[in-house]
Amino acid sequence: MTTSESAAVPFRIADHVLGASPYIPEWLDLDRSAFIRLDRNENTAPLPASVRDALVRGVDGVAAQSYPEPGPLQPLIADYVGVPPEYVLATNGSDQGIDLTVRLALPPGGSMAVARPEFAVFHHVADAVGGRILGVPYGPDFEFPYAEFSAAVRAERPDLITLINPNNPTGTAIDIDYVESVIADHPDIAVIVDEAYYEYTGHTVAGLTTRYPNLMVLRTFSKAFAMAGLRLGYVVAAPEIIGHLRKLQNPFDVNQLAIVAGAAQLARVEEMEREVAHAVRVVKPYVVRALTEIGVPVWPGSANFLLVRPDDCAAAVAYLHDAGILVRSMSAPGLRGLFRVSLGSLEEMRKFVEVFRTYVQGDSVQNRPEEVER
Ligand SMILES: Cc1ncc(COP(=O)(O)O)c(C=O)c1O
């Protein structure tokens, strides 16, 4: 915090808030609609007609003027997940699910075990509540650190264990039996399992919430359901936990257009699954093959994005930007020098590959010693 900030606020702010930092996404001041947007793990597909029609009907009706009514959505989500409706709480994006569950389970001064680098909102919220992170680094190829994680949990007995499956930004999937063993072995520790990318793996522990009262599963409509701008997520947990989370949420946090679009998406789950299968079985293998041919190291991960290590990351990201393509450069320890690229349509990814190939070939020509000396 700067001196001018401390002078400008005339009341006391808790030390852990003073020490925390805001979460500021990259490319914030840009009109991203003019770009191929492969920087935020969004779904770049246009809205399905049925979802668009439902939104138009909502706007033509009273969706914008009235306070939202999430009631009808909860059973639809519960049906999709395969749990009773009282196990579900709709949230304003999964970010709010993270906010509510971390605030519920992490007391000031308490600790949260998580493999690092983790999805940034987790440490953002942990910092804001004055919690401590017990971070266990991923392996050199971003593999989950099974033995080290278990040892750290046993030794430190944290208040909260967070498993992000698969993780963003590393793309790492965690063995589902291991996830269950962590939940089962620590019945008195809260366990959050973030399944934002569940649709891309098909691996879930959401059904286990009926068996384990220490488990909270987080999901989102931002990725496979292509609704990042509308902000809809949900928590799956035992009704007793949902009851406590409701105390931390405000009554109208989930907006009516998100509710309308979410319900419309849940009426076309099979189509969504076909889109996801295309992304996983066609688009991702194409990108991995093409980047491997170009000769850059690539980590495909288990979600709708990949990690790439060009020779000069900042130059590659700037080159792609100037050609109308946004990717995300990584700054977390262990990831510096890499960029993350989300899966768009096959056409968008062909364009990405073409521009990136031109960049790498041009770059290697410029940097060849004999060329430089001339
Ligand atoms: C692992 C993970 N969890 C949660 C979220 C938040 O998703 P939402 O858009 O629903 O807030 C993201 C978004 O990128 C994510 O990668």
Tab-separated table of C-alpha atoms and ligand atoms in Angstrom:
chain	number	residue	atom	x	y	z
A	1	MET	CA	0.000	0.000	0.000
A	2	THR	CA	1.251	3.480	-0.819
A	3	THR	CA	1.322	6.397	1.599
A	4	SER	CA	-1.283	8.251	-0.464
A	5	GLU	CA	-3.693	5.286	-0.117
A	6	SER	CA	-3.260	5.208	3.660
A	7	ALA	CA	-3.786	8.986	3.842
A	8	ALA	CA	-6.933	8.795	1.689
A	9	VAL	CA	-8.825	6.325	3.907
A	10	PRO	CA	-9.708	7.911	7.248
A	11	PHE	CA	-10.811	4.720	9.053
A	12	ARG	CA	-9.098	1.532	10.161
A	13	ILE	CA	-8.745	-1.256	7.625
A	14	ALA	CA	-7.815	-4.759	8.837
A	15	ASP	CA	-4.129	-5.553	8.343
A	16	HIS	CA	-4.839	-8.623	6.222
A	17	VAL	CA	-6.867	-6.466	3.793
A	18	LEU	CA	-4.073	-3.890	3.660
A	19	GLY	CA	-1.650	-6.700	2.847
A	20	ALA	CA	-3.864	-8.273	0.142
A	21	SER	CA	-3.779	-7.385	-3.578
A	22	PRO	CA	-6.668	-6.922	-6.006
A	23	TYR	CA	-7.185	-9.559	-8.682
A	24	ILE	CA	-6.639	-7.706	-11.945
A	25	PRO	CA	-7.098	-9.765	-15.131
A	26	GLU	CA	-4.734	-9.153	-18.051
A	27	TRP	CA	-5.910	-7.096	-21.079
A	28	LEU	CA	-8.444	-5.296	-18.885
A	29	ASP	CA	-8.446	-2.051	-20.879
A	30	LEU	CA	-8.816	-3.738	-24.242
A	31	ASP	CA	-11.916	-4.115	-26.412
A	32	ARG	CA	-11.533	-7.889	-26.416
A	33	SER	CA	-14.472	-8.370	-28.798
A	34	ALA	CA	-12.188	-7.318	-31.671
A	35	PHE	CA	-9.805	-10.236	-30.937
A	36	ILE	CA	-9.775	-14.023	-31.072
A	37	ARG	CA	-10.059	-14.447	-27.305
A	38	LEU	CA	-7.918	-17.376	-26.192
A	39	ASP	CA	-6.727	-15.776	-22.944
A	40	ARG	CA	-9.398	-16.561	-20.322
A	41	ASN	CA	-10.459	-20.166	-20.919
A	42	GLU	CA	-13.786	-18.952	-22.192
A	43	ASN	CA	-15.888	-20.784	-24.710
A	44	THR	CA	-15.648	-18.698	-27.888
A	45	ALA	CA	-18.668	-20.271	-29.622
A	46	PRO	CA	-21.676	-18.032	-30.316
A	47	LEU	CA	-24.661	-18.520	-28.007
A	48	PRO	CA	-26.863	-21.472	-29.023
A	49	ALA	CA	-30.124	-20.255	-30.603
A	50	SER	CA	-32.308	-21.740	-27.845
A	51	VAL	CA	-30.324	-19.915	-25.136
A	52	ARG	CA	-30.363	-16.676	-27.095
A	53	ASP	CA	-34.144	-16.973	-27.610
A	54	ALA	CA	-34.670	-17.602	-23.892
A	55	LEU	CA	-32.631	-14.494	-23.063
A	56	VAL	CA	-34.583	-12.378	-25.563
A	57	ARG	CA	-37.864	-13.634	-24.085
A	58	GLY	CA	-36.509	-12.784	-20.621
A	59	VAL	CA	-35.571	-9.242	-21.664
A	60	ASP	CA	-38.908	-8.790	-23.468
A	61	GLY	CA	-40.579	-9.904	-20.229
A	62	VAL	CA	-39.527	-8.630	-16.810
A	63	ALA	CA	-36.142	-10.331	-16.305
A	64	ALA	CA	-34.240	-7.048	-16.133
A	65	GLN	CA	-36.679	-5.059	-14.001
A	66	SER	CA	-37.527	-7.697	-11.386
A	67	TYR	CA	-35.466	-9.210	-8.609
A	68	PRO	CA	-34.262	-12.672	-9.632
A	69	GLU	CA	-35.984	-15.949	-8.798
A	70	PRO	CA	-33.430	-18.780	-8.624
A	71	GLY	CA	-36.042	-21.274	-7.333
A	72	PRO	CA	-36.741	-23.053	-10.638
A	73	LEU	CA	-33.034	-23.382	-11.497
A	74	GLN	CA	-31.880	-25.305	-8.395
A	75	PRO	CA	-33.730	-28.574	-9.243
A	76	LEU	CA	-32.503	-28.408	-12.850
A	77	ILE	CA	-28.898	-28.133	-11.659
A	78	ALA	CA	-29.499	-30.889	-9.087
A	79	ASP	CA	-30.863	-33.127	-11.827
A	80	TYR	CA	-27.805	-32.449	-14.006
A	81	VAL	CA	-25.437	-33.214	-11.098
A	82	GLY	CA	-27.446	-36.185	-9.821
A	83	VAL	CA	-28.079	-35.004	-6.234
A	84	PRO	CA	-31.227	-33.849	-4.372
A	85	PRO	CA	-32.084	-30.122	-4.898
A	86	GLU	CA	-31.258	-29.211	-1.290
A	87	TYR	CA	-27.608	-30.080	-2.044
A	88	VAL	CA	-27.291	-27.200	-4.538
A	89	LEU	CA	-26.668	-23.477	-4.127
A	90	ALA	CA	-26.545	-21.309	-7.274
A	91	THR	CA	-23.815	-18.654	-7.125
A	92	ASN	CA	-22.733	-15.563	-9.014
A	93	GLY	CA	-20.113	-17.467	-10.987
A	94	SER	CA	-17.883	-20.050	-9.430
A	95	ASP	CA	-15.753	-17.172	-8.146
A	96	GLN	CA	-18.557	-16.506	-5.680
A	97	GLY	CA	-18.632	-20.225	-4.842
A	98	ILE	CA	-14.921	-19.926	-3.978
A	99	ASP	CA	-15.575	-16.780	-1.959
A	100	LEU	CA	-18.415	-18.345	0.067
A	101	THR	CA	-16.787	-21.719	0.729
A	102	VAL	CA	-13.359	-20.308	1.614
A	103	ARG	CA	-14.944	-17.719	3.899
A	104	LEU	CA	-16.981	-20.471	5.552
A	105	ALA	CA	-14.090	-22.852	6.173
A	106	LEU	CA	-11.005	-20.662	6.570
A	107	PRO	CA	-10.902	-18.627	9.784
A	108	PRO	CA	-8.557	-15.609	10.079
A	109	GLY	CA	-5.130	-17.041	10.858
A	110	GLY	CA	-6.218	-20.507	9.690
A	111	SER	CA	-4.583	-22.420	6.849
A	112	MET	CA	-5.618	-23.814	3.471
A	113	ALA	CA	-3.646	-26.603	1.811
A	114	VAL	CA	-3.521	-26.361	-1.977
A	115	ALA	CA	-1.149	-27.454	-4.751
A	116	ARG	CA	0.548	-24.410	-6.281
A	117	PRO	CA	0.289	-22.521	-8.554
A	118	GLU	CA	-3.474	-22.682	-8.066
A	119	PHE	CA	-6.396	-20.752	-9.568
A	120	ALA	CA	-5.683	-17.236	-8.307
A	121	VAL	CA	-9.104	-16.499	-6.783
A	122	PHE	CA	-8.374	-19.047	-4.032
A	123	HIS	CA	-5.399	-17.145	-2.635
A	124	HIS	CA	-7.117	-13.856	-3.402
A	125	VAL	CA	-9.992	-14.811	-1.040
A	126	ALA	CA	-7.689	-16.530	1.477
A	127	ASP	CA	-5.606	-13.325	1.717
A	128	ALA	CA	-8.720	-11.196	2.132
A	129	VAL	CA	-9.929	-13.258	5.108
A	130	GLY	CA	-6.482	-13.340	6.714
A	131	GLY	CA	-5.882	-17.030	6.024
A	132	ARG	CA	-2.533	-18.664	5.385
A	133	ILE	CA	-1.747	-20.823	2.346
A	134	LEU	CA	-0.022	-24.137	2.870
A	135	GLY	CA	1.198	-24.422	-0.714
A	136	VAL	CA	2.594	-27.663	-2.121
A	137	PRO	CA	4.304	-27.135	-5.502
A	138	TYR	CA	3.273	-29.112	-8.586
A	139	GLY	CA	5.998	-31.293	-10.110
A	140	PRO	CA	8.288	-30.096	-12.919
A	141	ASP	CA	5.770	-31.207	-15.562
A	142	PHE	CA	2.830	-29.921	-13.512
A	143	GLU	CA	1.961	-33.370	-12.188
A	144	PHE	CA	-0.020	-33.404	-8.937
A	145	PRO	CA	2.364	-33.812	-5.947
A	146	TYR	CA	0.485	-36.749	-4.364
A	147	ALA	CA	3.007	-37.848	-1.726
A	148	GLU	CA	4.066	-34.313	-0.765
A	149	PHE	CA	0.472	-33.099	-0.531
A	150	SER	CA	-0.611	-35.966	1.712
A	151	ALA	CA	2.470	-35.508	3.907
A	152	ALA	CA	1.843	-31.751	4.230
A	153	VAL	CA	-1.807	-32.301	5.202
A	154	ARG	CA	-0.867	-34.949	7.764
A	155	ALA	CA	1.864	-32.769	9.266
A	156	GLU	CA	0.032	-29.424	9.315
A	157	ARG	CA	-3.630	-30.392	9.816
A	158	PRO	CA	-4.951	-27.365	7.855
A	159	ASP	CA	-8.477	-25.985	8.386
A	160	LEU	CA	-9.247	-26.373	4.709
A	161	ILE	CA	-8.023	-28.569	1.871
A	162	THR	CA	-8.578	-27.332	-1.686
A	163	LEU	CA	-8.266	-29.666	-4.658
A	164	ILE	CA	-8.745	-28.081	-8.088
A	165	ASN	CA	-9.532	-30.834	-10.538
A	166	PRO	CA	-8.383	-30.054	-13.144
A	167	ASN	CA	-6.365	-27.062	-12.054
A	168	ASN	CA	-6.042	-23.756	-13.818
A	169	PRO	CA	-3.413	-22.681	-14.913
A	170	THR	CA	-1.489	-25.989	-14.928
A	171	GLY	CA	-4.300	-28.108	-16.463
A	172	THR	CA	-3.416	-30.888	-14.012
A	173	ALA	CA	-6.063	-33.541	-13.333
A	174	ILE	CA	-6.029	-35.336	-9.981
A	175	ASP	CA	-6.742	-39.045	-9.755
A	176	ILE	CA	-10.359	-39.302	-8.641
A	177	ASP	CA	-9.643	-42.117	-6.132
A	178	TYR	CA	-7.025	-39.897	-4.516
A	179	VAL	CA	-9.572	-37.076	-4.247
A	180	GLU	CA	-11.999	-39.419	-2.487
A	181	SER	CA	-9.270	-40.721	-0.177
A	182	VAL	CA	-8.430	-37.154	0.932
A	183	ILE	CA	-12.107	-36.455	1.672
A	184	ALA	CA	-12.560	-39.774	3.503
A	185	ASP	CA	-9.261	-39.656	5.443
A	186	HIS	CA	-9.913	-36.198	6.922
A	187	PRO	CA	-13.584	-36.180	7.945
A	188	ASP	CA	-13.067	-33.199	10.274
A	189	ILE	CA	-11.343	-30.997	7.677
A	190	ALA	CA	-13.336	-29.037	5.078
A	191	VAL	CA	-12.494	-30.119	1.540
A	192	ILE	CA	-13.293	-27.926	-1.472
A	193	VAL	CA	-13.092	-29.652	-4.851
A	194	ASP	CA	-13.194	-27.132	-7.687
A	195	GLU	CA	-14.616	-28.805	-10.802
A	196	ALA	CA	-14.867	-25.754	-13.086
A	197	TYR	CA	-13.611	-27.913	-15.992
A	198	TYR	CA	-15.536	-31.067	-15.049
A	199	GLU	CA	-17.279	-31.319	-18.425
A	200	TYR	CA	-13.879	-31.709	-20.146
A	201	THR	CA	-12.826	-34.677	-17.981
A	202	GLY	CA	-16.065	-36.381	-16.932
A	203	HIS	CA	-14.458	-37.006	-13.524
A	204	THR	CA	-16.400	-35.756	-10.526
A	205	VAL	CA	-16.919	-36.255	-6.825
A	206	ALA	CA	-20.130	-34.174	-6.722
A	207	GLY	CA	-22.214	-37.317	-6.039
A	208	LEU	CA	-20.080	-38.018	-2.960
A	209	THR	CA	-21.549	-34.980	-1.191
A	210	THR	CA	-24.432	-37.215	-0.069
A	211	ARG	CA	-21.869	-39.409	1.749
A	212	TYR	CA	-19.251	-36.929	3.008
A	213	PRO	CA	-20.445	-33.946	5.076
A	214	ASN	CA	-17.013	-32.267	4.851
A	215	LEU	CA	-17.110	-31.963	1.032
A	216	MET	CA	-17.993	-28.868	-1.048
A	217	VAL	CA	-17.858	-29.150	-4.842
A	218	LEU	CA	-17.722	-26.037	-7.044
A	219	ARG	CA	-18.884	-25.929	-10.647
A	220	THR	CA	-19.483	-23.214	-13.257
A	221	PHE	CA	-21.512	-22.380	-16.363
A	222	SER	CA	-18.611	-20.255	-17.677
A	223	LYS	CA	-16.707	-22.937	-19.568
A	224	ALA	CA	-18.540	-25.805	-21.309
A	225	PHE	CA	-21.861	-23.911	-21.029
A	226	ALA	CA	-20.325	-20.756	-22.544
A	227	MET	CA	-21.828	-18.269	-20.074
A	228	ALA	CA	-18.787	-16.507	-18.575
A	229	GLY	CA	-20.315	-13.065	-19.052
A	230	LEU	CA	-23.583	-13.970	-17.343
A	231	ARG	CA	-21.922	-15.203	-14.117
A	232	LEU	CA	-23.476	-18.473	-12.990
A	233	GLY	CA	-21.929	-21.208	-10.871
A	234	TYR	CA	-23.052	-23.521	-8.088
A	235	VAL	CA	-21.913	-25.249	-4.938
A	236	VAL	CA	-22.833	-28.886	-4.280
A	237	ALA	CA	-22.678	-29.842	-0.599
A	238	ALA	CA	-24.682	-31.337	2.254
A	239	PRO	CA	-27.802	-29.276	3.098
A	240	GLU	CA	-26.279	-28.266	6.463
A	241	ILE	CA	-23.323	-26.665	4.670
A	242	ILE	CA	-25.611	-25.044	2.087
A	243	GLY	CA	-27.561	-23.535	5.003
A	244	HIS	CA	-24.396	-21.872	6.356
A	245	LEU	CA	-23.296	-20.695	2.900
A	246	ARG	CA	-26.675	-18.979	2.492
A	247	LYS	CA	-25.809	-16.787	5.482
A	248	LEU	CA	-22.730	-15.525	3.615
A	249	GLN	CA	-24.555	-14.914	0.317
A	250	ASN	CA	-26.882	-12.016	-0.393
A	251	PRO	CA	-30.433	-12.809	-1.502
A	252	PHE	CA	-30.266	-11.650	-5.136
A	253	ASP	CA	-26.631	-12.338	-6.046
A	254	VAL	CA	-27.487	-14.546	-9.020
A	255	ASN	CA	-29.054	-12.422	-11.752
A	256	GLN	CA	-32.204	-13.374	-13.614
A	257	LEU	CA	-30.647	-13.521	-17.099
A	258	ALA	CA	-28.068	-15.999	-15.803
A	259	ILE	CA	-30.916	-18.077	-14.367
A	260	VAL	CA	-32.825	-17.967	-17.669
A	261	ALA	CA	-29.749	-18.884	-19.745
A	262	GLY	CA	-28.658	-21.583	-17.285
A	263	ALA	CA	-32.063	-23.266	-17.500
A	264	ALA	CA	-31.941	-23.084	-21.318
A	265	GLN	CA	-28.448	-24.625	-21.348
A	266	LEU	CA	-29.561	-27.464	-19.090
A	267	ALA	CA	-32.216	-28.287	-21.692
A	268	ARG	CA	-29.467	-29.023	-24.267
A	269	VAL	CA	-26.922	-31.018	-22.276
A	270	GLU	CA	-26.367	-33.609	-25.006
A	271	GLU	CA	-25.467	-30.918	-27.530
A	272	MET	CA	-23.092	-29.349	-25.021
A	273	GLU	CA	-21.472	-32.760	-24.513
A	274	ARG	CA	-20.983	-33.115	-28.287
A	275	GLU	CA	-19.329	-29.668	-28.395
A	276	VAL	CA	-17.029	-30.601	-25.527
A	277	ALA	CA	-16.149	-33.950	-27.160
A	278	HIS	CA	-15.217	-32.062	-30.357
A	279	ALA	CA	-12.980	-29.693	-28.370
A	280	VAL	CA	-11.275	-32.541	-26.511
A	281	ARG	CA	-11.006	-35.119	-29.310
A	282	VAL	CA	-10.506	-32.941	-32.391
A	283	VAL	CA	-9.452	-29.376	-31.572
A	284	LYS	CA	-6.984	-30.054	-28.766
A	285	PRO	CA	-5.111	-32.906	-30.531
A	286	TYR	CA	-4.836	-30.693	-33.642
A	287	VAL	CA	-3.226	-27.868	-31.614
A	288	VAL	CA	-0.882	-30.216	-29.750
A	289	ARG	CA	0.235	-31.850	-33.020
A	290	ALA	CA	0.745	-28.518	-34.773
A	291	LEU	CA	2.739	-26.963	-31.901
A	292	THR	CA	4.852	-30.094	-31.565
A	293	GLU	CA	5.649	-29.924	-35.302
A	294	ILE	CA	6.599	-26.274	-34.889
A	295	GLY	CA	8.986	-27.476	-32.189
A	296	VAL	CA	7.760	-25.715	-29.026
A	297	PRO	CA	7.176	-27.536	-25.729
A	298	VAL	CA	3.449	-27.902	-24.989
A	299	TRP	CA	1.508	-29.229	-21.981
A	300	PRO	CA	-1.997	-30.274	-23.089
A	301	GLY	CA	-3.495	-30.618	-19.595
A	302	SER	CA	-7.007	-31.949	-19.005
A	303	ALA	CA	-9.151	-28.845	-19.527
A	304	ASN	CA	-10.030	-26.458	-22.366
A	305	PHE	CA	-6.569	-24.858	-22.497
A	306	LEU	CA	-2.894	-25.690	-23.030
A	307	LEU	CA	0.413	-24.329	-21.811
A	308	VAL	CA	3.094	-23.407	-24.347
A	309	ARG	CA	6.747	-22.433	-23.846
A	310	PRO	CA	8.142	-20.340	-26.710
A	311	ASP	CA	11.735	-19.119	-26.648
A	312	ASP	CA	10.624	-15.611	-25.740
A	313	CYS	CA	7.184	-15.578	-24.145
A	314	ALA	CA	6.671	-11.806	-23.969
A	315	ALA	CA	7.580	-11.408	-27.646
A	316	ALA	CA	5.306	-14.298	-28.695
A	317	VAL	CA	2.341	-12.942	-26.718
A	318	ALA	CA	2.875	-9.449	-28.175
A	319	TYR	CA	3.164	-10.847	-31.715
A	320	LEU	CA	-0.075	-12.812	-31.326
A	321	HIS	CA	-1.771	-9.729	-29.856
A	322	ASP	CA	-0.693	-7.593	-32.815
A	323	ALA	CA	-2.149	-10.253	-35.114
A	324	GLY	CA	-5.514	-10.087	-33.296
A	325	ILE	CA	-5.114	-13.085	-30.969
A	326	LEU	CA	-5.087	-12.885	-27.169
A	327	VAL	CA	-3.313	-15.527	-25.077
A	328	ARG	CA	-2.354	-15.271	-21.421
A	329	SER	CA	1.251	-14.995	-20.298
A	330	MET	CA	1.942	-16.759	-17.010
A	331	SER	CA	3.602	-15.081	-14.071
A	332	ALA	CA	3.314	-17.640	-11.243
A	333	PRO	CA	6.535	-19.252	-10.003
A	334	GLY	CA	7.214	-22.377	-12.060
A	335	LEU	CA	5.217	-21.024	-14.998
A	336	ARG	CA	7.239	-17.982	-16.040
A	337	GLY	CA	8.122	-18.081	-19.723
A	338	LEU	CA	4.919	-19.970	-20.614
A	339	PHE	CA	1.661	-18.750	-22.061
A	340	ARG	CA	-1.742	-20.333	-21.701
A	341	VAL	CA	-3.945	-20.640	-24.743
A	342	SER	CA	-7.611	-21.655	-24.509
A	343	LEU	CA	-9.315	-23.851	-27.057
A	344	GLY	CA	-11.462	-21.870	-29.478
A	345	SER	CA	-13.130	-23.275	-32.582
A	346	LEU	CA	-11.041	-25.341	-35.011
A	347	GLU	CA	-10.978	-22.351	-37.341
A	348	GLU	CA	-9.744	-20.015	-34.593
A	349	MET	CA	-7.076	-22.505	-33.577
A	350	ARG	CA	-5.908	-22.869	-37.193
A	351	LYS	CA	-5.468	-19.104	-37.273
A	352	PHE	CA	-3.594	-19.215	-33.947
A	353	VAL	CA	-1.272	-21.961	-35.233
A	354	GLU	CA	-0.672	-20.139	-38.510
A	355	VAL	CA	0.249	-16.858	-36.756
A	356	PHE	CA	2.344	-18.622	-34.126
A	357	ARG	CA	4.207	-20.615	-36.807
A	358	THR	CA	4.981	-17.396	-38.681
A	359	TYR	CA	6.218	-15.880	-35.438
A	360	VAL	CA	8.495	-18.816	-34.581
A	361	GLN	CA	9.908	-19.099	-38.111
A	362	GLY	CA	10.445	-15.343	-38.394
A	363	ASP	CA	11.962	-15.275	-34.932
A	364	SER	CA	14.349	-18.117	-35.668
A	365	VAL	CA	15.442	-16.425	-38.918
A	366	GLN	CA	16.101	-13.129	-37.108
A	367	ASN	CA	18.055	-14.795	-34.344
A	368	ARG	CA	20.259	-17.011	-36.454
A	369	PRO	CA	23.829	-15.866	-35.585
A	370	GLU	CA	25.013	-15.641	-39.213
A	371	GLU	CA	21.963	-13.474	-40.050
A	372	VAL	CA	22.630	-11.185	-37.101
A	373	GLU	CA	26.293	-10.684	-38.029
A	374	ARG	CA	25.554	-9.615	-41.554
B	1	LIG	C1	-10.355	-23.523	-11.662
B	1	LIG	C2	-11.341	-22.421	-11.794
B	1	LIG	N1	-12.281	-22.271	-10.845
B	1	LIG	C3	-13.192	-21.301	-10.919
B	1	LIG	C4	-13.209	-20.409	-11.973
B	1	LIG	C5	-14.200	-19.286	-11.954
B	1	LIG	O1	-15.207	-19.451	-12.871
B	1	LIG	P1	-16.424	-18.447	-12.930
B	1	LIG	O2	-16.364	-17.801	-14.256
B	1	LIG	O3	-17.626	-19.314	-12.782
B	1	LIG	O4	-16.302	-17.475	-11.811
B	1	LIG	C6	-12.257	-20.525	-12.993
B	1	LIG	C7	-12.253	-19.570	-14.119
B	1	LIG	O5	-11.377	-19.498	-14.924
B	1	LIG	C8	-11.304	-21.560	-12.901
B	1	LIG	O6	-10.355	-21.697	-13.828
